[in-house]
PDB file of N, CA and C in Angstrom:
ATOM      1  N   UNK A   1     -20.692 -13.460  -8.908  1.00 56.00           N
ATOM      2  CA  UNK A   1     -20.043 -12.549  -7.988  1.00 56.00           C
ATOM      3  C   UNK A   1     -19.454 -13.311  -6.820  1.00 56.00           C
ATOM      4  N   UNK A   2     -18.728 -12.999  -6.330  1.00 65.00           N
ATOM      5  CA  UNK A   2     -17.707 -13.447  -4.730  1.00 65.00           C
ATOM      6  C   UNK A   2     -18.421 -13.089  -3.974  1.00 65.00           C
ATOM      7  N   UNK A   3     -18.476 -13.645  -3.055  1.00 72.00           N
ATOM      8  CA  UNK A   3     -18.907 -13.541  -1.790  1.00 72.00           C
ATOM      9  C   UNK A   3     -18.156 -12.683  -1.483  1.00 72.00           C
ATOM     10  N   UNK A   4     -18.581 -11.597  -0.556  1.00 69.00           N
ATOM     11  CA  UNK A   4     -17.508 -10.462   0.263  1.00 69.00           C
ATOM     12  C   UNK A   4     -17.191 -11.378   1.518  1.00 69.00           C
ATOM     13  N   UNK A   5     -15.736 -11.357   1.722  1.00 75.00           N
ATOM     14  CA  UNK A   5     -15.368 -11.687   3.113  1.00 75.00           C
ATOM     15  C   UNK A   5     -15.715 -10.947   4.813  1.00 75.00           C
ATOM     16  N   UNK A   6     -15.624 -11.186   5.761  1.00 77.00           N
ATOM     17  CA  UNK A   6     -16.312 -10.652   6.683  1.00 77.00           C
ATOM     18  C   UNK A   6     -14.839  -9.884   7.057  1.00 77.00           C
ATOM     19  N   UNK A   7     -15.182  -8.696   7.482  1.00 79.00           N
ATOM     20  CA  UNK A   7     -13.623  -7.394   7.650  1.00 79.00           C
ATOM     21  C   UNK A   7     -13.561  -8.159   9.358  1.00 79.00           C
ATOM     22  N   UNK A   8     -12.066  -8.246   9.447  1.00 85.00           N
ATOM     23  CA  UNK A   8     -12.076  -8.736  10.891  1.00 85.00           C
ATOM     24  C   UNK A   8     -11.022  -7.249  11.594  1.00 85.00           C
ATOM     25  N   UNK A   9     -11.260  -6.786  12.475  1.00 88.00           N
ATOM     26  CA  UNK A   9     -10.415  -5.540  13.234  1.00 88.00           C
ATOM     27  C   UNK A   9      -8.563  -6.113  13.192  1.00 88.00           C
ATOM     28  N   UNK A  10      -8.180  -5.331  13.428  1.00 86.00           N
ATOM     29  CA  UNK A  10      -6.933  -5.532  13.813  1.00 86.00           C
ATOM     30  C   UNK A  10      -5.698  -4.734  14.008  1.00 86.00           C
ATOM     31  N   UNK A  11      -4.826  -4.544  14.437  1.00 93.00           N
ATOM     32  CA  UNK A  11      -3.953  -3.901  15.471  1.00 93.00           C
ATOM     33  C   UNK A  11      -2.402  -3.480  14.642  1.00 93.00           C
ATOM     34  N   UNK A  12      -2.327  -2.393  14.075  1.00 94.00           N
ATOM     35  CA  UNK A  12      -1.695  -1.446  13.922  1.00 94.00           C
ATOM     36  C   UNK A  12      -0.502  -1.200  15.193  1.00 94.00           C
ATOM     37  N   UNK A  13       0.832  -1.395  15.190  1.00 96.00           N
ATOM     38  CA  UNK A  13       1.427  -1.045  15.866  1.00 96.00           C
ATOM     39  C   UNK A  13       1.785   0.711  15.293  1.00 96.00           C
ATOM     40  N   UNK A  14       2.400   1.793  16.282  1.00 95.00           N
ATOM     41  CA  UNK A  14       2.319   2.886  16.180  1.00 95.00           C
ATOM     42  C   UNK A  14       3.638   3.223  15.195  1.00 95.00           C
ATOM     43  N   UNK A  15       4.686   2.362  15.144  1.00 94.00           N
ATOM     44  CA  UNK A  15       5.918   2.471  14.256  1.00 94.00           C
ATOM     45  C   UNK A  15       5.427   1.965  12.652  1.00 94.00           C
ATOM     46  N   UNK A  16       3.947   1.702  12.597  1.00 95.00           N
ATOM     47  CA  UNK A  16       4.159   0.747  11.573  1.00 95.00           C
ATOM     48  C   UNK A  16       2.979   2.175  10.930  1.00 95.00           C
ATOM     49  N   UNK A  17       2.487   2.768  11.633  1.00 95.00           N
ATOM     50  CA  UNK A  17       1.202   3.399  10.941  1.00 95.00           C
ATOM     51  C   UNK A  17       1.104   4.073   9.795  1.00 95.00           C
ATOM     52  N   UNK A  18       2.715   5.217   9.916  1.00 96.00           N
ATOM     53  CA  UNK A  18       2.860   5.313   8.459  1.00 96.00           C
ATOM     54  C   UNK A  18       2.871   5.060   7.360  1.00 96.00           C
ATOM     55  N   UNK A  19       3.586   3.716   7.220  1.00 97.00           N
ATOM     56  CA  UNK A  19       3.366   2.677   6.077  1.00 97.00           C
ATOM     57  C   UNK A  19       1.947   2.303   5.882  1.00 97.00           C
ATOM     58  N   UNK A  20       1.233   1.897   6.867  1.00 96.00           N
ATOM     59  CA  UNK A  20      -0.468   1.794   6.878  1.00 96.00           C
ATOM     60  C   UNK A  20      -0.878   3.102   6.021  1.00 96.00           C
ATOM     61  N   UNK A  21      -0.765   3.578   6.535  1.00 96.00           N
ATOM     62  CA  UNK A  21      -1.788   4.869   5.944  1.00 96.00           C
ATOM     63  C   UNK A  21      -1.022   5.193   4.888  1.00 96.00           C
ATOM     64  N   UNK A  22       0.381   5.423   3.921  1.00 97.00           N
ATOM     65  CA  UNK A  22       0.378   5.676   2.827  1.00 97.00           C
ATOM     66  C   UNK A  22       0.275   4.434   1.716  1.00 97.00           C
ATOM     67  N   UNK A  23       0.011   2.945   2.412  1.00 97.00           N
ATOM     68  CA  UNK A  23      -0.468   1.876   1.600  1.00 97.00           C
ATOM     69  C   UNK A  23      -1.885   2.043   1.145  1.00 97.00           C
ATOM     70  N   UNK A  24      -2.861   2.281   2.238  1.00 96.00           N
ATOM     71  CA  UNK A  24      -4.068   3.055   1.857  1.00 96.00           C
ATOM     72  C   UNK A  24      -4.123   3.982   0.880  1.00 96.00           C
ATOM     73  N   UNK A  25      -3.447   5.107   0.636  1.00 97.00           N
ATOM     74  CA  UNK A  25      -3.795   6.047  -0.237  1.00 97.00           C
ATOM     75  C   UNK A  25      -3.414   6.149  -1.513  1.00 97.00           C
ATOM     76  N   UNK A  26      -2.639   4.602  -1.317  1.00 96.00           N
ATOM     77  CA  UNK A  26      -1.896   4.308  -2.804  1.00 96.00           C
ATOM     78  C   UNK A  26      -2.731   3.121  -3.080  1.00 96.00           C
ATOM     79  N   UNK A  27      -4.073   2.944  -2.855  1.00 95.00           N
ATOM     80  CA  UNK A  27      -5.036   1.842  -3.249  1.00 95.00           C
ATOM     81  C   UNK A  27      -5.729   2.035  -4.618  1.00 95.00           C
ATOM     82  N   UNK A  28      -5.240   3.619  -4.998  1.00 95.00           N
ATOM     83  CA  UNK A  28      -5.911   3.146  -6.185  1.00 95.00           C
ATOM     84  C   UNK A  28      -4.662   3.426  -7.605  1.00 95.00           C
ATOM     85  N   UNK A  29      -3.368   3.717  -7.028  1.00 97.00           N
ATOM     86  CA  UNK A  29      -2.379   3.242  -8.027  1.00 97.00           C
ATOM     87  C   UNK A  29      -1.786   2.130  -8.031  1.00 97.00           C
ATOM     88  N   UNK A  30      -2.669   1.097  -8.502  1.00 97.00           N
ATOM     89  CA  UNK A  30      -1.716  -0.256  -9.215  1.00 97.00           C
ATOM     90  C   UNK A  30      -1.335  -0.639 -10.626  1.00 97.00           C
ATOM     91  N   UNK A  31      -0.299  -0.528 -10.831  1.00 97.00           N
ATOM     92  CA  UNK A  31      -0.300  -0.734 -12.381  1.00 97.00           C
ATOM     93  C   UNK A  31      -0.763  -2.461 -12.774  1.00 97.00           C
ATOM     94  N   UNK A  32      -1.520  -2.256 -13.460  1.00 95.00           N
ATOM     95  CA  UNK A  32      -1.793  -3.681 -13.829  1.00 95.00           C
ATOM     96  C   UNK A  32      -1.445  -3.996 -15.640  1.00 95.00           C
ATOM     97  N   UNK A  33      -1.643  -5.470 -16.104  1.00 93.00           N
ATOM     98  CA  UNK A  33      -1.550  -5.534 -17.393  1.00 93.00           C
ATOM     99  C   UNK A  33      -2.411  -6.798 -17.600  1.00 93.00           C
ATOM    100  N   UNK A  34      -2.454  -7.528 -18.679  1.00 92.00           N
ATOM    101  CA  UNK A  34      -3.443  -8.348 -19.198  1.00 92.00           C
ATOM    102  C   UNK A  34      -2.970  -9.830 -18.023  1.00 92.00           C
ATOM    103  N   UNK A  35      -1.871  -9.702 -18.044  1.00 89.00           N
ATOM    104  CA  UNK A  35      -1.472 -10.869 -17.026  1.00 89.00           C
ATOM    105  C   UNK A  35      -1.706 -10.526 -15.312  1.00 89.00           C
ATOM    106  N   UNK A  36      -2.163  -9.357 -14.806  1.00 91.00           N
ATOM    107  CA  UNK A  36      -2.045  -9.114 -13.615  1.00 91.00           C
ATOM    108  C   UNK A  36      -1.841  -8.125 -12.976  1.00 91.00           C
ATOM    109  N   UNK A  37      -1.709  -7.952 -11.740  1.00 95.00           N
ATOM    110  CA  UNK A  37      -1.118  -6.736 -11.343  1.00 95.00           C
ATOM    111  C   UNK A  37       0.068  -6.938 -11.162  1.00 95.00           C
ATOM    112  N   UNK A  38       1.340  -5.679 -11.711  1.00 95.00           N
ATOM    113  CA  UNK A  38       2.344  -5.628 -11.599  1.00 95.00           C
ATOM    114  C   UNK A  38       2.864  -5.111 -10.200  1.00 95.00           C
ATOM    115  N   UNK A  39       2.335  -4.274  -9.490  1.00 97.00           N
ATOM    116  CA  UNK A  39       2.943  -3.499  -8.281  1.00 97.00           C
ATOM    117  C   UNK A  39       2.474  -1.888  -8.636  1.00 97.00           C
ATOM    118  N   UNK A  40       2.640  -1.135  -7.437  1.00 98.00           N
ATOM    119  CA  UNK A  40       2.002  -0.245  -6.904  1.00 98.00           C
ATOM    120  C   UNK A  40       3.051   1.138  -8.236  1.00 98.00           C
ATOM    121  N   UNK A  41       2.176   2.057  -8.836  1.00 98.00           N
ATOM    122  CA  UNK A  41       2.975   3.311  -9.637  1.00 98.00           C
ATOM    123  C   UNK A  41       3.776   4.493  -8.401  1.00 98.00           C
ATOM    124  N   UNK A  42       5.319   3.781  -8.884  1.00 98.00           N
ATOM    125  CA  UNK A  42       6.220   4.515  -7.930  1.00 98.00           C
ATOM    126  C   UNK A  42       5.900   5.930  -8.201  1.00 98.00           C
ATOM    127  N   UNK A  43       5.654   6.360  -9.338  1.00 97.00           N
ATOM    128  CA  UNK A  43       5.131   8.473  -9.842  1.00 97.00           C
ATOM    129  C   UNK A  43       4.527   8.361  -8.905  1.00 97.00           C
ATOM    130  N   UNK A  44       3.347   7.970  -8.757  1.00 97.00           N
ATOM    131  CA  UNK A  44       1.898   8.014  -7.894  1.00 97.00           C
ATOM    132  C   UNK A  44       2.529   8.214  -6.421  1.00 97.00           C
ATOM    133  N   UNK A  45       3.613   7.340  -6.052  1.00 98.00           N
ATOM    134  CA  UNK A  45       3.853   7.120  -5.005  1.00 98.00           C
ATOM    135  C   UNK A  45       4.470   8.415  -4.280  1.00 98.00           C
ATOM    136  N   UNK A  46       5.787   8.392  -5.347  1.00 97.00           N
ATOM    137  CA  UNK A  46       6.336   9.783  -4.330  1.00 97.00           C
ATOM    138  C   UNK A  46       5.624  10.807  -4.771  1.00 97.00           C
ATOM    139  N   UNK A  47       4.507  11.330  -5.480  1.00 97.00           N
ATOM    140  CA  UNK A  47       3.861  12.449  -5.518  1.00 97.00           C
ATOM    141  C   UNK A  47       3.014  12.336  -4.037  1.00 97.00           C
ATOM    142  N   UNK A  48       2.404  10.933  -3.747  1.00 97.00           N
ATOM    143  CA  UNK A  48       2.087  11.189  -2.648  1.00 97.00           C
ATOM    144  C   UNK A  48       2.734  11.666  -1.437  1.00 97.00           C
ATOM    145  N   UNK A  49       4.018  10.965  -1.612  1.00 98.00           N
ATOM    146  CA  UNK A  49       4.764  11.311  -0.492  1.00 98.00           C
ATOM    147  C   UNK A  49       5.340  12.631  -0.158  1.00 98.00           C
ATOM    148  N   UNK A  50       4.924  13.664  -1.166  1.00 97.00           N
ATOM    149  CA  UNK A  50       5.081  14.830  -0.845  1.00 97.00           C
ATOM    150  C   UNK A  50       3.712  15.720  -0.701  1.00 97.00           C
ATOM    151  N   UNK A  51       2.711  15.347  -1.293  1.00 97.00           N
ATOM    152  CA  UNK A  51       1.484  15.866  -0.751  1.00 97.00           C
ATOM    153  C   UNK A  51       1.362  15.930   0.548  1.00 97.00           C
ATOM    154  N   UNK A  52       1.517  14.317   1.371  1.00 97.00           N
ATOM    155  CA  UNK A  52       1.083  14.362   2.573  1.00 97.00           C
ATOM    156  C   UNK A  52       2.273  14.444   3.313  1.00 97.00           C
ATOM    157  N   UNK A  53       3.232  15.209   3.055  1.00 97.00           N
ATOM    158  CA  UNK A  53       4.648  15.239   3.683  1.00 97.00           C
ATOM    159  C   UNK A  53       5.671  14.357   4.606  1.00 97.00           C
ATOM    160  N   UNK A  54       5.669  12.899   3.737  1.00 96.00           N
ATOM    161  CA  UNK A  54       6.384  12.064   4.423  1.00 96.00           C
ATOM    162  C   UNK A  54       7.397  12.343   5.195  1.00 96.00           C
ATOM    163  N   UNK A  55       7.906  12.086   6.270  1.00 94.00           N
ATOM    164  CA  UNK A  55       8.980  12.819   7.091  1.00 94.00           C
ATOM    165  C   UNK A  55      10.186  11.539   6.215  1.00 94.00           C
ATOM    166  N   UNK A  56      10.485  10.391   7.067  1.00 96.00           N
ATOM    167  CA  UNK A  56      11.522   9.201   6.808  1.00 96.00           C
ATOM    168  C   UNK A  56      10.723   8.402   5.069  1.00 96.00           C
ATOM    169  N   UNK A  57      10.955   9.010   4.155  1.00 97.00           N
ATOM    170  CA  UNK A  57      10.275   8.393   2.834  1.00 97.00           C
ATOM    171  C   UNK A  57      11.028   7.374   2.585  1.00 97.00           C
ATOM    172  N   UNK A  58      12.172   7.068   2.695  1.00 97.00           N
ATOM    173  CA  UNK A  58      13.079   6.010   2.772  1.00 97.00           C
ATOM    174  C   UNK A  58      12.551   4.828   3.250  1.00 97.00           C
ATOM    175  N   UNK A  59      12.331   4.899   4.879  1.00 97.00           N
ATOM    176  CA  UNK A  59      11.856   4.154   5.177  1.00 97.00           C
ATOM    177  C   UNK A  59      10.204   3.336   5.510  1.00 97.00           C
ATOM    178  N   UNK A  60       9.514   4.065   5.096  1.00 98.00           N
ATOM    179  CA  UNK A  60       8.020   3.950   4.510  1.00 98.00           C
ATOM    180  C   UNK A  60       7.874   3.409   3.188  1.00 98.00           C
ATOM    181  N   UNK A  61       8.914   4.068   2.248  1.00 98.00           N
ATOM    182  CA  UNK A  61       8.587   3.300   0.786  1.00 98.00           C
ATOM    183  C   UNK A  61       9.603   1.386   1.262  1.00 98.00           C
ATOM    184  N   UNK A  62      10.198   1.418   2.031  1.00 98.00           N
ATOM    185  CA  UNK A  62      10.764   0.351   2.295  1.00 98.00           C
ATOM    186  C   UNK A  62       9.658  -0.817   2.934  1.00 98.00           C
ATOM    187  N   UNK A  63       9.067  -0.060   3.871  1.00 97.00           N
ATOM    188  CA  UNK A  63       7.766  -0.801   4.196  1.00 97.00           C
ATOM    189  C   UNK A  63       6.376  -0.460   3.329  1.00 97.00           C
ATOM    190  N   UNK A  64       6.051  -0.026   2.270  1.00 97.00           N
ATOM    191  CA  UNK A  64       5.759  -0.290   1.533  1.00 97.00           C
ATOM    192  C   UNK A  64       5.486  -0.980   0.443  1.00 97.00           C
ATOM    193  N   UNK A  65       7.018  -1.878   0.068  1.00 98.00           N
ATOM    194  CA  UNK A  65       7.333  -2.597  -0.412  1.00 98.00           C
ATOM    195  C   UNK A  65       6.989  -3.688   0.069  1.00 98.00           C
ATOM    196  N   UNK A  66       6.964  -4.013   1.480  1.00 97.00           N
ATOM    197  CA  UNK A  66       6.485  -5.298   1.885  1.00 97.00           C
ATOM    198  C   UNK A  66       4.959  -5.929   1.869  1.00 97.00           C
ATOM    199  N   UNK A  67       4.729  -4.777   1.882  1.00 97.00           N
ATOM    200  CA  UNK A  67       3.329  -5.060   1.813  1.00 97.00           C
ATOM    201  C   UNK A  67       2.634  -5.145   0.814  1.00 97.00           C
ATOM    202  N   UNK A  68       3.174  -4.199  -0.689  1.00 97.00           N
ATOM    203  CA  UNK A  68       2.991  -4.509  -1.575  1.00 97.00           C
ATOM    204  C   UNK A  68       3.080  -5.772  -2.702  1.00 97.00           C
ATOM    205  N   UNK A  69       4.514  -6.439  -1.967  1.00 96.00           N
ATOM    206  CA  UNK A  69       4.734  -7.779  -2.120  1.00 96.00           C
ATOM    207  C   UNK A  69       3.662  -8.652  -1.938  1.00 96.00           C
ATOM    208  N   UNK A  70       3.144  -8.392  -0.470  1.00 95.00           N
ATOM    209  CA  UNK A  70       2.303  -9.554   0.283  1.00 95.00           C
ATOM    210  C   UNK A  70       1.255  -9.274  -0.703  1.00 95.00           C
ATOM    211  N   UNK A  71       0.103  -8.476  -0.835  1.00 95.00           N
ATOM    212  CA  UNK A  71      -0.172  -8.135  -2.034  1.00 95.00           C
ATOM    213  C   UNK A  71      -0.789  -8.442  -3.585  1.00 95.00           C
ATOM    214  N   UNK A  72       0.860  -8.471  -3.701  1.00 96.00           N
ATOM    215  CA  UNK A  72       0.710  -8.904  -5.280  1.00 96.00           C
ATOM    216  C   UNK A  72       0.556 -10.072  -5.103  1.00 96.00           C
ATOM    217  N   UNK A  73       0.866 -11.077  -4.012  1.00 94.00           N
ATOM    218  CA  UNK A  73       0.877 -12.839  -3.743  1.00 94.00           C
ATOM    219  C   UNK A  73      -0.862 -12.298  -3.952  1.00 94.00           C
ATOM    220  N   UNK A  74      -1.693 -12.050  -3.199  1.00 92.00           N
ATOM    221  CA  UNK A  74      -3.296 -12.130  -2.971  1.00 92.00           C
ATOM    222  C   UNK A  74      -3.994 -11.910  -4.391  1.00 92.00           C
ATOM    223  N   UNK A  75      -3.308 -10.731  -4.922  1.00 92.00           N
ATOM    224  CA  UNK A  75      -3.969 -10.265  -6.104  1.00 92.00           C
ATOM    225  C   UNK A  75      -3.947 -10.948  -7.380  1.00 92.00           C
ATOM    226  N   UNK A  76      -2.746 -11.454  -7.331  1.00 92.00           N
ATOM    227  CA  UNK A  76      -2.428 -12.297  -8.566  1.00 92.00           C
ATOM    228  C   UNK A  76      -3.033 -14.098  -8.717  1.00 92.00           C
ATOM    229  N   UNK A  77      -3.504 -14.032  -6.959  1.00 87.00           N
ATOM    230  CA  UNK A  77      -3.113 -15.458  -7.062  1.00 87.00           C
ATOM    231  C   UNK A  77      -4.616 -15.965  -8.011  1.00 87.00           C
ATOM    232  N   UNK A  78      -5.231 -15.220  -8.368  1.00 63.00           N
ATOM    233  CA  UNK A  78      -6.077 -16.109  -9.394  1.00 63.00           C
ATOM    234  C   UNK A  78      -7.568 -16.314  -8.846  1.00 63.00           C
ATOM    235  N   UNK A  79      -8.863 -16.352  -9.779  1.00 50.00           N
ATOM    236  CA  UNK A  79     -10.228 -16.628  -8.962  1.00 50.00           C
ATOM    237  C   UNK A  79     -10.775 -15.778  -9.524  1.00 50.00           C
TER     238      UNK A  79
END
């Protein structure tokens, strides 16, 4: 087993929170395959984004993307 890393706090700007919080709730749609994870299930995604009534979805799934990027670098990278 891995050692769990120690959670360190950290700082959320208020333009960014949206993207925070619908990256969270899309933690448990990742499509994966025998090689990895591919990236986050866009269905999954905008169903969320109308559950919790995204206002700018445009620009949330845009920052979404970035983070999902950063991400797939962590998830994939192997271990």
């Amino acid at each position: 087993m891995r050692k769990a890393k120690k959670v360190e706090d950290f700082e959320v700007w208020p333009e960014n929170w949206p993207a925070v919080e619908m990256f969270l709730r899309c933690q448990t749609q990742w499509r994966t395959t025998m090689a990895g994870v591919c990236g986050l299930d866009y269905s999954a995604v905008e169903w969320l984004f109308r559950l919790y009534e995204v206002e700018d979805q445009q620009a949330v799934f845009q920052d979404l993307q970035v983070m999902e990027a950063a991400a797939l670098l962590i998830l994939n990278k192997g271990g």
